[in-house]
Amino acid sequence: MAPTALNLDPAPETLSNGFKLRHAVDLDSEDMTIENCERLYAQASITPSDVVRSVYKRIAEYTDKAVWITLVPESEALETAQQLAKQYLDPTSRPPLYGIPFSVKDSIDIAGFPTTLACPSFAYTATQTAPVVQRILAAGGILIGKTNLDQFATGLNGTRSPYGMPRCVHDADYVSGGSSSGSVISVAAGLVAFTVATDTAGSTRVPSALNGMVGLKPTLGTISTVGLVPACKTADCITIIARTVQSTRMALKTMQGYDENDVYARDELQLSALARQPSWWDARNDCVVRYALPPSSLVDAALSEPYAALFNNVVKRLRSLSFLKAVKESEFDYAPFASANAMLYGSSIVSQRIVAFKSYLDSQGRDGLHPVIREIFGASDGFDAVRAYEDIFTLAEYKRKAARQFRSSASPSRGGIDVLIVPSTATHPTVAEILADPIELNKRLGSFTHFVNLLDLCAVAVPVGGTWTSKNGKAMPFSITLISTPGHDQDLLELGQRLMCSGCN
């Protein structure tokens, strides 16, 4: 499979094997989900080749050309689609992601493709494919290309790439969010059914929120990070962005799995223990989910005016749902979450970015970096070993205090919460606003995201709460993030689905 530059011309009428192209089936962006493609395949309404032609037609027509860094040639994607159709003539034998188009963030290796991290002077051609991508390909997925990102996966806004700035699908004057900027737009614009992204400090949850997508940051160590160029190795997580909860579930089932080559993978005993945890929806747990919210004073201080109004509406709606029970603010301590949130860019943890790119920086220096990334890397210097150990011990204390806020899976009757519900981000800035204030406004976007990986929690961002109106009169989405302890990914997805269907919108 050979990569190509951004050549958006239509594919030739005849492929090398003589296969004649038909006119593409025009799938609407809303139709581009795993479950919908699966249904249409089962009905023999479409073929994988139809889907591929529709995808490349939409890519050619889509006005935002900053989504992709490298595309698979259309002819090669079509030949992959044909091979799948020939290999699986019996519909009952089809693998779980048969004929599903997907994209991959360009910080993850795919053999034969450049891995750029949006830094041309860093780029190299990968010789191996990341195991998580291999699992998707083996399950019948069709790779479409590698997507743009904030350089070195550093940023939550999507404006820090020499390959262009992907824009929000709802209003192009507004940022896409990052660092998984091209990834989220590839899904939100209906160019693929899901994307393989990453999340260290919010890089999946924030862009998903800003574009109205579902963004899952799974339990650390359950999806292999081998083949991912690290940003902060102890907190990096490979993630999923999709249009629906069901698509997210279907992708997750394929992507999860133990990898003994991943030094931070949870071993099989740990995975088994997590799998045995009782579900919140188990009748033995009374099917009532206990939740907490951040302190209202913190929310009021962080959120923009339209976001504050929408979050207040969500809070009111939550109180009316029979499957939820609120914990009083006085019974929940948000302090360890807030303290951990401040650590990511205010402690030696940020120096992991220097470790990850040390050989490049030693040989190339910082002249080739995006100006904002250069400034961030400069601020990451100067932490000594004593400070590093102090921060390790401090974070361990916050992690223990945060864990105490949740109900014990061994004793569900004990006090505590099942889920923490927060705004996915604090505001939705325009591109002009971010360019005018690239550091502080970016930090604000992470007001409720930075702590999740540091505290070993899992999370999913879901579009609920209705919409607000942009300065151009466009309806813009709002999102909340559901957060819980390791292994509760499926519980979070089920809760997200229920909230999306319960009138919270």
Short mmCIF file of C-alpha atoms in Angstrom, two decimals:
data_model
loop_
_atom_site.label_atom_id
_atom_site.label_comp_id
_atom_site.label_asym_id
_atom_site.label_seq_id
_atom_site.Cartn_x
_atom_site.Cartn_y
_atom_site.Cartn_z
CA MET A 1 0.00 0.00 0.00
CA ALA A 2 1.72 3.17 -1.19
CA PRO A 3 0.82 6.60 0.11
CA THR A 4 0.07 9.51 -2.15
CA ALA A 5 0.17 13.25 -1.90
CA LEU A 6 -3.16 15.05 -1.78
CA ASN A 7 -4.35 14.18 -5.29
CA LEU A 8 -8.10 14.59 -5.28
CA ASP A 9 -8.70 13.89 -8.97
CA PRO A 10 -11.25 11.15 -9.66
CA ALA A 11 -9.92 7.62 -9.98
CA PRO A 12 -9.41 6.29 -13.52
CA GLU A 13 -12.35 4.55 -15.13
CA THR A 14 -10.49 1.24 -15.24
CA LEU A 15 -8.21 -0.25 -12.57
CA SER A 16 -5.07 -2.23 -13.33
CA ASN A 17 -7.00 -5.49 -13.04
CA GLY A 18 -9.59 -4.39 -15.59
CA PHE A 19 -12.34 -3.65 -13.07
CA LYS A 20 -14.73 -1.01 -14.43
CA LEU A 21 -15.78 1.73 -12.08
CA ARG A 22 -19.43 2.55 -11.56
CA HIS A 23 -20.78 5.89 -10.43
CA ALA A 24 -20.36 6.31 -6.69
CA VAL A 25 -23.24 5.77 -4.31
CA ASP A 26 -23.75 9.11 -2.57
CA LEU A 27 -23.81 8.28 1.14
CA ASP A 28 -24.90 11.20 3.29
CA SER A 29 -22.53 12.15 6.11
CA GLU A 30 -25.16 10.99 8.61
CA ASP A 31 -25.12 7.56 6.93
CA MET A 32 -21.38 7.10 7.44
CA THR A 33 -21.45 4.92 10.52
CA ILE A 34 -20.20 1.40 11.08
CA GLU A 35 -23.66 0.06 11.89
CA ASN A 36 -25.27 1.67 8.85
CA CYS A 37 -22.63 0.33 6.46
CA GLU A 38 -23.01 -3.09 8.06
CA ARG A 39 -26.79 -2.97 7.56
CA LEU A 40 -26.48 -1.91 3.92
CA TYR A 41 -23.93 -4.64 3.24
CA ALA A 42 -26.23 -7.23 4.81
CA GLN A 43 -29.06 -6.05 2.55
CA ALA A 44 -26.74 -6.19 -0.50
CA SER A 45 -27.71 -2.55 -1.09
CA ILE A 46 -24.10 -1.49 -1.51
CA THR A 47 -20.63 -2.99 -1.87
CA PRO A 48 -17.35 -1.93 -0.26
CA SER A 49 -16.37 -0.46 -3.64
CA ASP A 50 -19.51 1.71 -3.61
CA VAL A 51 -18.55 3.01 -0.18
CA VAL A 52 -14.97 3.75 -1.22
CA ARG A 53 -16.09 5.65 -4.31
CA SER A 54 -18.53 7.65 -2.19
CA VAL A 55 -15.76 8.44 0.32
CA TYR A 56 -13.35 9.76 -2.29
CA LYS A 57 -16.09 11.75 -3.98
CA ARG A 58 -16.87 13.43 -0.67
CA ILE A 59 -13.16 14.06 0.00
CA ALA A 60 -12.79 15.73 -3.42
CA GLU A 61 -15.84 17.90 -2.81
CA TYR A 62 -15.11 18.81 0.80
CA THR A 63 -13.82 22.37 0.94
CA ASP A 64 -11.49 21.98 3.95
CA LYS A 65 -8.28 20.61 2.45
CA ALA A 66 -6.38 20.64 5.78
CA VAL A 67 -7.98 17.40 6.99
CA TRP A 68 -5.44 15.00 5.47
CA ILE A 69 -1.66 14.75 5.44
CA THR A 70 -1.47 11.55 3.38
CA LEU A 71 -4.19 9.75 1.44
CA VAL A 72 -4.26 6.19 0.19
CA PRO A 73 -4.71 6.39 -3.60
CA GLU A 74 -8.34 5.81 -4.51
CA SER A 75 -7.41 3.01 -6.88
CA GLU A 76 -5.66 1.12 -4.06
CA ALA A 77 -8.56 1.59 -1.66
CA LEU A 78 -10.88 0.28 -4.38
CA GLU A 79 -8.72 -2.78 -4.95
CA THR A 80 -8.79 -3.47 -1.20
CA ALA A 81 -12.57 -3.19 -1.32
CA GLN A 82 -12.77 -5.61 -4.24
CA GLN A 83 -10.55 -8.13 -2.49
CA LEU A 84 -12.80 -8.03 0.56
CA ALA A 85 -15.89 -8.62 -1.55
CA LYS A 86 -14.27 -11.58 -3.31
CA GLN A 87 -12.87 -13.05 -0.09
CA TYR A 88 -16.17 -12.89 1.82
CA LEU A 89 -18.86 -13.94 -0.64
CA ASP A 90 -20.78 -15.48 2.25
CA PRO A 91 -22.19 -12.59 4.33
CA THR A 92 -22.10 -14.74 7.48
CA SER A 93 -18.32 -15.06 7.22
CA ARG A 94 -17.59 -11.36 7.10
CA PRO A 95 -15.26 -9.88 9.74
CA PRO A 96 -16.63 -7.26 12.14
CA LEU A 97 -15.36 -4.16 10.29
CA TYR A 98 -15.94 -5.50 6.78
CA GLY A 99 -15.70 -2.66 4.27
CA ILE A 100 -15.61 0.09 6.89
CA PRO A 101 -13.57 3.18 5.86
CA PHE A 102 -11.41 4.63 8.61
CA SER A 103 -8.62 7.16 9.12
CA VAL A 104 -5.56 7.24 11.36
CA LYS A 105 -3.97 10.19 13.13
CA ASP A 106 -0.53 10.93 11.71
CA SER A 107 1.29 10.17 14.95
CA ILE A 108 0.65 6.44 14.48
CA ASP A 109 2.82 4.28 12.23
CA ILE A 110 1.54 2.57 9.08
CA ALA A 111 4.15 0.69 7.05
CA GLY A 112 5.10 2.50 3.86
CA PHE A 113 3.53 5.78 4.95
CA PRO A 114 5.32 8.83 6.31
CA THR A 115 4.74 9.54 9.99
CA THR A 116 5.04 13.31 10.23
CA LEU A 117 3.44 14.46 13.49
CA ALA A 118 2.80 17.61 11.44
CA CYS A 119 6.52 18.39 11.44
CA PRO A 120 8.12 17.91 7.99
CA SER A 121 11.67 17.93 9.34
CA PHE A 122 10.79 15.12 11.78
CA ALA A 123 8.99 12.91 9.23
CA TYR A 124 10.10 9.34 8.53
CA THR A 125 8.64 6.43 6.57
CA ALA A 126 7.33 3.75 8.90
CA THR A 127 8.52 0.19 8.35
CA GLN A 128 5.87 -1.46 10.52
CA THR A 129 2.17 -0.91 11.12
CA ALA A 130 0.95 -0.21 14.64
CA PRO A 131 -0.76 -3.32 16.08
CA VAL A 132 -4.02 -1.46 16.66
CA VAL A 133 -4.19 -0.55 12.97
CA GLN A 134 -3.28 -4.10 12.03
CA ARG A 135 -6.23 -5.35 14.07
CA ILE A 136 -8.60 -3.05 12.18
CA LEU A 137 -7.22 -4.06 8.78
CA ALA A 138 -7.49 -7.74 9.73
CA ALA A 139 -11.12 -7.10 10.70
CA GLY A 140 -11.92 -5.79 7.22
CA GLY A 141 -11.39 -2.06 7.68
CA ILE A 142 -10.39 0.01 4.64
CA LEU A 143 -7.73 2.62 5.38
CA ILE A 144 -8.41 5.95 3.68
CA GLY A 145 -5.49 8.02 4.95
CA LYS A 146 -3.59 9.74 7.73
CA THR A 147 -4.95 12.91 9.25
CA ASN A 148 -3.62 16.27 10.28
CA LEU A 149 -2.89 17.18 13.90
CA ASP A 150 -1.42 19.84 16.13
CA GLN A 151 2.32 19.44 15.74
CA PHE A 152 3.79 16.72 17.98
CA ALA A 153 0.23 16.17 19.26
CA THR A 154 0.70 19.27 21.39
CA GLY A 155 -2.42 21.38 21.63
CA LEU A 156 -6.19 21.21 22.00
CA ASN A 157 -7.18 23.65 19.27
CA GLY A 158 -6.09 22.40 15.82
CA THR A 159 -4.21 25.49 14.59
CA ARG A 160 -0.63 24.30 15.12
CA SER A 161 0.21 22.50 11.88
CA PRO A 162 2.14 23.51 8.77
CA TYR A 163 -0.31 21.36 6.79
CA GLY A 164 -3.12 23.81 7.50
CA MET A 165 -5.79 24.36 10.12
CA PRO A 166 -8.81 22.07 9.92
CA ARG A 167 -11.98 23.99 10.73
CA CYS A 168 -15.09 23.12 12.70
CA VAL A 169 -17.66 21.40 10.47
CA HIS A 170 -20.44 23.63 11.81
CA ASP A 171 -18.74 27.01 11.25
CA ALA A 172 -15.39 27.37 9.49
CA ASP A 173 -14.51 30.50 11.47
CA TYR A 174 -14.17 28.31 14.58
CA VAL A 175 -11.40 25.90 15.54
CA SER A 176 -11.77 22.17 15.00
CA GLY A 177 -10.17 21.35 18.33
CA GLY A 178 -7.02 19.25 18.62
CA SER A 179 -4.66 17.74 18.68
CA SER A 180 -6.74 15.18 16.72
CA SER A 181 -7.99 17.91 14.39
CA GLY A 182 -7.99 16.20 11.00
CA SER A 183 -9.18 13.01 12.64
CA VAL A 184 -12.37 14.52 14.04
CA ILE A 185 -13.20 16.35 10.82
CA SER A 186 -12.72 13.17 8.77
CA VAL A 187 -15.57 11.68 10.83
CA ALA A 188 -17.75 14.75 11.35
CA ALA A 189 -17.70 15.54 7.63
CA GLY A 190 -18.74 11.97 6.83
CA LEU A 191 -15.49 11.10 5.05
CA VAL A 192 -14.93 7.96 7.16
CA ALA A 193 -16.95 5.94 9.66
CA PHE A 194 -14.45 6.25 12.52
CA THR A 195 -10.92 7.38 13.22
CA VAL A 196 -8.02 6.09 15.27
CA ALA A 197 -6.87 9.09 17.29
CA THR A 198 -4.99 9.78 20.53
CA ASP A 199 -5.65 11.52 23.82
CA THR A 200 -3.07 12.57 26.39
CA ALA A 201 -4.65 15.70 27.81
CA GLY A 202 -7.95 15.89 25.95
CA SER A 203 -6.93 15.53 22.30
CA THR A 204 -9.93 13.33 21.47
CA ARG A 205 -12.51 14.67 23.90
CA VAL A 206 -12.13 18.36 23.01
CA PRO A 207 -12.34 18.06 19.20
CA SER A 208 -15.18 15.55 19.52
CA ALA A 209 -17.07 18.04 21.67
CA LEU A 210 -16.51 20.97 19.32
CA ASN A 211 -17.83 19.01 16.33
CA GLY A 212 -20.64 17.04 17.98
CA MET A 213 -19.00 13.60 17.80
CA VAL A 214 -18.59 10.76 20.31
CA GLY A 215 -15.01 10.64 21.60
CA LEU A 216 -13.89 7.65 23.69
CA LYS A 217 -10.70 7.74 25.75
CA PRO A 218 -10.54 4.12 26.83
CA THR A 219 -8.94 2.65 29.92
CA LEU A 220 -5.18 3.04 29.73
CA GLY A 221 -3.32 -0.12 28.75
CA THR A 222 -6.25 -1.79 26.98
CA ILE A 223 -5.39 -0.66 23.42
CA SER A 224 -1.79 -1.12 22.31
CA THR A 225 0.24 2.09 21.96
CA VAL A 226 3.06 0.32 20.08
CA GLY A 227 3.65 2.30 16.91
CA LEU A 228 2.42 5.55 18.46
CA VAL A 229 5.05 8.27 18.66
CA PRO A 230 4.68 9.30 22.31
CA ALA A 231 3.82 12.77 23.50
CA CYS A 232 3.72 11.88 27.19
CA LYS A 233 4.37 8.15 27.36
CA THR A 234 2.88 7.50 30.79
CA ALA A 235 -0.38 9.24 29.83
CA ASP A 236 -0.77 8.56 26.09
CA CYS A 237 -3.86 6.69 24.99
CA ILE A 238 -5.08 5.53 21.57
CA THR A 239 -8.72 6.49 21.14
CA ILE A 240 -11.80 6.37 18.95
CA ILE A 241 -13.88 9.16 17.43
CA ALA A 242 -17.15 8.17 15.76
CA ARG A 243 -20.55 9.65 14.98
CA THR A 244 -22.48 7.28 17.25
CA VAL A 245 -22.04 5.31 20.44
CA GLN A 246 -22.74 2.09 18.55
CA SER A 247 -19.95 2.77 16.03
CA THR A 248 -17.64 3.48 18.94
CA ARG A 249 -18.54 0.18 20.59
CA MET A 250 -17.96 -1.75 17.38
CA ALA A 251 -14.55 -0.19 16.77
CA LEU A 252 -13.51 -0.66 20.40
CA LYS A 253 -14.29 -4.37 20.30
CA THR A 254 -11.76 -4.84 17.50
CA MET A 255 -9.13 -2.42 18.76
CA GLN A 256 -8.82 -3.65 22.35
CA GLY A 257 -6.43 -6.47 23.16
CA TYR A 258 -3.36 -7.31 25.17
CA ASP A 259 0.01 -6.57 23.53
CA GLU A 260 3.02 -7.92 25.38
CA ASN A 261 5.25 -5.47 23.49
CA ASP A 262 3.42 -2.51 25.01
CA VAL A 263 5.32 -1.76 28.22
CA TYR A 264 2.28 0.03 29.69
CA ALA A 265 -0.26 -2.64 28.72
CA ARG A 266 -2.36 -4.09 31.50
CA ASP A 267 -1.53 -7.78 31.67
CA GLU A 268 -4.11 -10.47 31.04
CA LEU A 269 -4.85 -10.94 34.76
CA GLN A 270 -5.54 -7.23 35.14
CA LEU A 271 -7.74 -7.21 32.05
CA SER A 272 -9.64 -10.21 33.38
CA ALA A 273 -10.19 -8.49 36.73
CA LEU A 274 -11.52 -5.37 35.01
CA ALA A 275 -13.85 -7.46 32.86
CA ARG A 276 -15.32 -9.12 35.97
CA GLN A 277 -16.39 -5.83 37.53
CA PRO A 278 -20.17 -5.67 37.90
CA SER A 279 -21.86 -3.34 35.46
CA TRP A 280 -23.75 -0.33 36.73
CA TRP A 281 -26.70 -1.67 34.78
CA ASP A 282 -26.65 -5.00 36.59
CA ALA A 283 -29.81 -5.47 38.64
CA ARG A 284 -27.68 -6.32 41.66
CA ASN A 285 -26.43 -2.74 41.59
CA ASP A 286 -30.04 -1.44 41.44
CA CYS A 287 -29.35 0.05 37.98
CA VAL A 288 -29.01 3.52 39.48
CA VAL A 289 -25.84 5.41 38.62
CA ARG A 290 -24.47 7.75 41.27
CA TYR A 291 -22.88 10.86 39.79
CA ALA A 292 -21.11 14.03 40.86
CA LEU A 293 -20.41 17.34 39.19
CA PRO A 294 -17.52 19.78 39.52
CA PRO A 295 -18.11 22.59 42.01
CA SER A 296 -20.51 25.14 40.59
CA SER A 297 -18.09 27.95 41.37
CA LEU A 298 -15.41 26.30 39.21
CA VAL A 299 -17.85 25.66 36.39
CA ASP A 300 -19.12 29.24 36.45
CA ALA A 301 -15.57 30.60 36.36
CA ALA A 302 -14.43 28.35 33.50
CA LEU A 303 -17.33 28.23 31.05
CA SER A 304 -18.26 30.74 28.38
CA GLU A 305 -21.72 32.25 28.72
CA PRO A 306 -23.45 29.97 26.17
CA TYR A 307 -21.67 26.89 27.53
CA ALA A 308 -22.68 27.76 31.10
CA ALA A 309 -26.33 28.06 30.10
CA LEU A 310 -26.27 24.72 28.26
CA PHE A 311 -24.49 22.91 31.08
CA ASN A 312 -27.02 24.22 33.58
CA ASN A 313 -29.78 22.83 31.37
CA VAL A 314 -28.03 19.46 31.32
CA VAL A 315 -27.71 19.47 35.10
CA LYS A 316 -31.45 20.13 35.47
CA ARG A 317 -32.26 17.31 33.08
CA LEU A 318 -29.94 14.87 34.88
CA ARG A 319 -31.87 15.36 38.09
CA SER A 320 -35.06 14.16 36.42
CA LEU A 321 -33.71 10.86 35.12
CA SER A 322 -34.69 7.80 37.10
CA PHE A 323 -31.47 5.90 36.38
CA LEU A 324 -29.28 8.65 37.88
CA LYS A 325 -28.77 9.80 41.46
CA ALA A 326 -26.81 12.94 42.26
CA VAL A 327 -24.30 13.08 45.09
CA LYS A 328 -24.38 16.32 47.05
CA GLU A 329 -21.53 18.71 46.35
CA SER A 330 -20.58 18.53 50.04
CA GLU A 331 -20.19 14.73 49.78
CA PHE A 332 -17.77 14.82 46.86
CA ASP A 333 -14.22 16.18 46.88
CA TYR A 334 -13.20 17.58 43.49
CA ALA A 335 -9.88 18.88 44.83
CA PRO A 336 -7.67 15.95 43.67
CA PHE A 337 -9.09 16.20 40.15
CA ALA A 338 -8.49 19.93 39.96
CA SER A 339 -5.00 19.58 41.43
CA ALA A 340 -4.05 16.85 38.95
CA ASN A 341 -5.46 18.95 36.12
CA ALA A 342 -3.00 21.70 36.96
CA MET A 343 -0.04 19.31 36.96
CA LEU A 344 0.13 18.39 33.29
CA TYR A 345 1.62 21.68 32.16
CA GLY A 346 2.65 22.95 35.57
CA SER A 347 5.05 20.20 36.60
CA SER A 348 7.90 18.04 35.36
CA ILE A 349 5.36 15.76 33.63
CA VAL A 350 5.48 18.08 30.63
CA SER A 351 9.19 17.26 30.26
CA GLN A 352 8.18 13.89 28.85
CA ARG A 353 7.66 15.72 25.56
CA ILE A 354 11.37 16.58 25.55
CA VAL A 355 12.24 12.94 26.25
CA ALA A 356 10.01 11.73 23.40
CA PHE A 357 11.69 13.96 20.81
CA LYS A 358 15.18 14.21 22.31
CA SER A 359 17.06 12.66 19.38
CA TYR A 360 15.26 14.91 16.90
CA LEU A 361 15.86 18.03 19.00
CA ASP A 362 19.53 17.12 19.53
CA SER A 363 20.12 16.76 15.79
CA GLN A 364 17.72 19.34 14.36
CA GLY A 365 17.30 21.86 17.13
CA ARG A 366 14.01 23.74 17.46
CA ASP A 367 14.13 25.90 14.35
CA GLY A 368 11.83 23.54 12.44
CA LEU A 369 9.08 23.65 15.06
CA HIS A 370 5.85 25.58 14.87
CA PRO A 371 6.42 28.83 16.84
CA VAL A 372 3.91 27.94 19.56
CA ILE A 373 5.33 24.42 19.92
CA ARG A 374 8.81 25.90 20.17
CA GLU A 375 7.60 28.10 23.04
CA ILE A 376 5.98 25.14 24.83
CA PHE A 377 9.09 23.00 24.49
CA GLY A 378 11.16 25.86 25.87
CA ALA A 379 8.92 26.00 28.92
CA SER A 380 9.39 22.25 29.41
CA ASP A 381 13.11 22.62 30.18
CA GLY A 382 14.69 23.08 33.58
CA PHE A 383 13.04 20.43 35.74
CA ASP A 384 15.57 18.39 37.71
CA ALA A 385 15.36 14.83 39.04
CA VAL A 386 14.32 16.00 42.52
CA ARG A 387 11.35 17.88 41.07
CA ALA A 388 10.45 14.89 38.91
CA TYR A 389 10.27 12.58 41.94
CA GLU A 390 8.33 15.16 43.93
CA ASP A 391 5.79 15.31 41.14
CA ILE A 392 5.56 11.51 40.93
CA PHE A 393 4.78 11.31 44.64
CA THR A 394 2.32 14.21 44.49
CA LEU A 395 0.45 12.70 41.57
CA ALA A 396 0.25 9.33 43.38
CA GLU A 397 -1.41 11.11 46.30
CA TYR A 398 -3.95 12.79 44.01
CA LYS A 399 -4.65 9.47 42.29
CA ARG A 400 -5.41 7.77 45.60
CA LYS A 401 -7.63 10.63 46.78
CA ALA A 402 -9.52 10.66 43.48
CA ALA A 403 -10.05 6.89 43.59
CA ARG A 404 -11.66 7.25 47.02
CA GLN A 405 -14.41 9.36 45.48
CA PHE A 406 -15.68 6.37 43.48
CA ARG A 407 -17.66 3.40 44.71
CA SER A 408 -15.57 0.29 45.19
CA SER A 409 -16.39 -2.43 42.68
CA ALA A 410 -15.77 -4.94 45.48
CA SER A 411 -18.35 -3.22 47.67
CA PRO A 412 -20.85 -1.26 45.56
CA SER A 413 -22.90 -0.41 48.65
CA ARG A 414 -20.06 1.74 49.94
CA GLY A 415 -20.49 5.47 49.47
CA GLY A 416 -19.04 7.27 46.49
CA ILE A 417 -19.87 7.90 42.88
CA ASP A 418 -19.92 5.80 39.74
CA VAL A 419 -19.32 8.62 37.31
CA LEU A 420 -18.08 12.19 37.28
CA ILE A 421 -19.91 14.37 34.74
CA VAL A 422 -18.13 17.48 33.46
CA PRO A 423 -18.38 19.87 30.52
CA SER A 424 -16.16 18.43 27.79
CA THR A 425 -14.49 21.81 27.34
CA ALA A 426 -14.98 25.37 28.52
CA THR A 427 -15.58 27.34 25.34
CA HIS A 428 -15.39 27.21 21.56
CA PRO A 429 -13.03 29.88 20.26
CA THR A 430 -12.72 31.18 16.74
CA VAL A 431 -9.49 30.61 14.85
CA ALA A 432 -8.73 34.32 15.19
CA GLU A 433 -9.17 34.18 18.97
CA ILE A 434 -6.79 31.22 19.33
CA LEU A 435 -4.16 32.80 17.11
CA ALA A 436 -4.34 35.94 19.25
CA ASP A 437 -3.99 33.97 22.52
CA PRO A 438 -2.48 30.57 21.65
CA ILE A 439 -1.30 29.47 25.10
CA GLU A 440 -3.80 30.59 27.74
CA LEU A 441 -6.91 30.00 25.63
CA ASN A 442 -5.62 26.53 24.77
CA LYS A 443 -5.21 25.79 28.50
CA ARG A 444 -8.79 26.88 29.06
CA LEU A 445 -9.95 24.27 26.56
CA GLY A 446 -8.44 21.65 28.89
CA SER A 447 -10.17 22.89 32.03
CA PHE A 448 -11.86 19.50 32.57
CA THR A 449 -9.65 17.14 30.52
CA HIS A 450 -6.03 17.13 31.67
CA PHE A 451 -6.51 15.04 34.81
CA VAL A 452 -8.20 11.98 33.29
CA ASN A 453 -5.16 10.02 32.09
CA LEU A 454 -2.98 11.24 34.95
CA LEU A 455 -5.46 9.72 37.41
CA ASP A 456 -5.88 6.50 35.38
CA LEU A 457 -9.53 7.10 34.51
CA CYS A 458 -11.54 6.39 31.37
CA ALA A 459 -13.89 8.86 29.72
CA VAL A 460 -16.26 9.48 26.84
CA ALA A 461 -17.41 12.79 25.40
CA VAL A 462 -21.01 12.76 24.11
CA PRO A 463 -22.98 15.50 22.34
CA VAL A 464 -25.84 16.39 24.66
CA GLY A 465 -27.28 19.65 25.95
CA GLY A 466 -28.56 21.23 22.77
CA THR A 467 -26.87 23.93 20.71
CA TRP A 468 -25.73 27.52 20.90
CA THR A 469 -25.46 30.06 18.10
CA SER A 470 -22.13 31.14 16.60
CA LYS A 471 -21.40 34.70 15.57
CA ASN A 472 -22.33 33.64 12.01
CA GLY A 473 -25.73 32.34 13.10
CA LYS A 474 -24.76 28.66 12.92
CA ALA A 475 -26.02 26.03 15.37
CA MET A 476 -23.01 24.76 17.37
CA PRO A 477 -22.93 21.60 19.49
CA PHE A 478 -22.39 21.20 23.21
CA SER A 479 -20.93 18.15 24.92
CA ILE A 480 -20.42 16.61 28.32
CA THR A 481 -17.79 14.07 29.34
CA LEU A 482 -18.52 11.03 31.49
CA ILE A 483 -15.57 9.86 33.60
CA SER A 484 -15.05 6.73 35.66
CA THR A 485 -12.53 4.23 36.98
CA PRO A 486 -10.62 1.74 34.79
CA GLY A 487 -12.65 -0.91 33.01
CA HIS A 488 -15.96 0.96 32.96
CA ASP A 489 -15.69 1.94 29.30
CA GLN A 490 -18.83 0.02 28.31
CA ASP A 491 -20.78 1.42 31.26
CA LEU A 492 -19.83 4.93 30.18
CA LEU A 493 -20.87 4.23 26.59
CA GLU A 494 -24.22 2.87 27.75
CA LEU A 495 -24.77 5.93 29.94
CA GLY A 496 -23.79 8.19 27.06
CA GLN A 497 -26.28 6.44 24.79
CA ARG A 498 -29.06 6.79 27.37
CA LEU A 499 -28.35 10.49 27.85
CA MET A 500 -28.33 11.11 24.09
CA CYS A 501 -31.71 9.37 23.83
CA SER A 502 -33.31 10.77 26.99
CA GLY A 503 -34.05 14.29 25.94
CA CYS A 504 -30.82 15.85 27.25
CA ASN A 505 -30.52 17.31 23.76
#
